[in-house]
Amino acid sequence: MKNFVLSFGNPKELEAKRIAEIKSLSYLERLERLMVLIEVSYTLKSGKIIKSKKT
């Protein structure tokens, strides 16, 4: 897996970089990313909240 670098800059420039990155991906890679997003979304939606006892 790649190391990710946080980048700071103009939001329009960052968006253009993301769009260019996505356009460079193959169809299968795009589909894999979509499936990961769906899986994370489902996990967050169906997960239970764990409350801290320190309150």
Backbone as JSON, one array per atom type, in Angstrom:
{
  "sequence": "MKNFVLSFGNPKELEAKRIAEIKSLSYLERLERLMVLIEVSYTLKSGKIIKSKKT",
  "N": [[0.84, -1.18, 0.0], [0.44, 2.27, -0.69], [2.26, 5.02, 0.73], [0.65, 7.74, 2.2], [0.54, 11.21, 1.63], [-0.14, 14.16, 3.24], [-1.6, 16.93, 1.74], [-1.53, 20.37, 1.39], [-3.27, 23.16, 0.23], [-4.77, 25.17, -2.33], [-8.23, 24.59, -2.54], [-9.43, 24.13, -5.06], [-7.27, 23.34, -6.65], [-6.5, 20.99, -5.34], [-8.79, 19.45, -5.74], [-8.72, 19.22, -8.52], [-6.42, 17.66, -8.76], [-7.29, 15.29, -7.55], [-9.35, 14.54, -9.31], [-7.86, 14.11, -11.64], [-6.32, 11.98, -10.77], [-8.27, 10.0, -10.37], [-9.25, 9.72, -12.96], [-7.07, 8.52, -14.11], [-7.15, 5.96, -13.2], [-7.97, 2.48, -13.69], [-11.01, 0.85, -14.84], [-11.65, -1.25, -13.13], [-10.19, -0.6, -10.8], [-11.48, 1.75, -10.06], [-14.01, 0.71, -9.48], [-13.35, -0.94, -7.31], [-12.65, 1.0, -5.4], [-15.13, 2.26, -5.08], [-16.61, 0.15, -3.97], [-15.29, -0.12, -1.52], [-15.95, 2.33, -0.31], [-18.73, 2.0, -0.08], [-18.8, -0.18, 1.65], [-17.58, 0.89, 3.99], [-19.4, 2.93, 4.55], [-21.72, 1.42, 5.1], [-20.84, 0.02, 7.36], [-20.44, 2.1, 9.2], [-23.06, 3.01, 9.38], [-24.46, 0.83, 10.43], [-23.17, 0.26, 12.76], [-22.74, 0.08, 16.34], [-22.94, 2.47, 18.97], [-20.41, 3.0, 21.26], [-20.36, 3.84, 24.51], [-18.47, 5.83, 26.71], [-17.44, 5.04, 30.03], [-16.46, 6.94, 31.67], [-17.76, 9.3, 32.16]],
  "CA": [[0.0, 0.0, 0.0], [1.21, 3.5, -0.79], [2.25, 5.98, 1.84], [-0.11, 8.91, 1.83], [1.12, 12.48, 2.07], [-1.15, 15.2, 3.34], [-1.23, 18.08, 0.93], [-2.25, 21.58, 1.72], [-3.28, 24.06, -0.9], [-6.04, 25.7, -2.81], [-9.19, 23.48, -2.73], [-9.65, 23.84, -6.49], [-6.11, 22.59, -7.12], [-6.58, 19.66, -4.76], [-9.87, 18.76, -6.43], [-8.23, 18.9, -9.87], [-5.49, 16.54, -8.61], [-8.09, 14.09, -7.28], [-10.04, 14.17, -10.55], [-6.86, 13.55, -12.53], [-5.95, 10.67, -10.23], [-9.37, 9.07, -10.63], [-9.3, 9.47, -14.41], [-5.94, 7.65, -14.5], [-7.41, 4.61, -12.72], [-8.73, 1.6, -14.58], [-12.39, 0.66, -14.43], [-11.66, -2.17, -11.98], [-9.72, 0.14, -9.63], [-12.58, 2.65, -9.67], [-15.05, -0.13, -8.87], [-12.87, -1.35, -5.99], [-12.78, 2.16, -4.5], [-16.55, 2.44, -4.8], [-17.03, -0.9, -3.05], [-14.74, 0.22, -0.2], [-16.78, 3.41, 0.23], [-20.02, 1.43, 0.29], [-18.57, -1.01, 2.83], [-17.35, 1.77, 5.13], [-20.67, 3.59, 4.84], [-22.61, 0.44, 5.75], [-20.29, -0.27, 8.69], [-20.74, 3.24, 10.05], [-24.51, 3.1, 9.57], [-24.98, -0.28, 11.22], [-22.38, 0.09, 13.97], [-23.33, 0.53, 17.59], [-22.15, 3.47, 19.67], [-19.86, 2.54, 22.53], [-20.27, 4.99, 25.38], [-17.41, 5.76, 27.71], [-17.94, 5.02, 31.4], [-15.74, 7.97, 32.41], [-18.55, 10.54, 32.25]],
  "C": [[0.88, 1.24, 0.0], [1.18, 4.28, 0.5], [1.54, 7.22, 1.37], [0.53, 10.16, 2.42], [-0.02, 13.49, 2.12], [-0.69, 16.38, 2.51], [-2.13, 19.25, 1.28], [-2.19, 22.5, 0.5], [-4.68, 24.55, -1.19], [-7.0, 24.52, -3.05], [-9.43, 23.14, -4.2], [-8.5, 23.04, -7.08], [-6.15, 21.16, -6.61], [-7.67, 18.83, -5.44], [-9.44, 18.34, -7.83], [-7.26, 17.71, -9.81], [-6.26, 15.24, -8.39], [-8.8, 13.61, -8.54], [-9.06, 13.54, -11.53], [-6.44, 12.16, -12.07], [-7.02, 9.64, -10.55], [-9.47, 8.73, -12.11], [-8.18, 8.53, -14.86], [-6.15, 6.21, -14.05], [-8.15, 3.79, -13.77], [-10.15, 1.45, -14.04], [-12.46, -0.21, -13.18], [-11.2, -1.45, -10.71], [-10.79, 1.12, -9.14], [-13.68, 1.88, -8.96], [-14.63, -0.58, -7.48], [-12.99, -0.21, -4.99], [-14.23, 2.41, -4.12], [-17.04, 1.4, -3.8], [-16.5, -0.65, -1.64], [-15.57, 1.31, 0.45], [-18.13, 2.89, 0.7], [-19.88, 0.6, 1.57], [-18.36, -0.17, 4.08], [-18.64, 2.46, 5.54], [-21.62, 2.66, 5.56], [-22.15, 0.15, 7.17], [-20.6, 0.86, 9.65], [-22.23, 3.33, 10.36], [-25.01, 2.02, 10.53], [-24.22, -0.49, 12.53], [-23.1, 0.63, 15.19], [-22.39, 1.5, 18.28], [-21.7, 2.9, 21.01], [-19.66, 3.77, 23.4], [-19.19, 4.78, 26.43], [-18.02, 5.79, 29.11], [-17.3, 6.1, 32.25], [-16.54, 9.25, 32.6], [-19.19, 10.73, 33.58]]
}
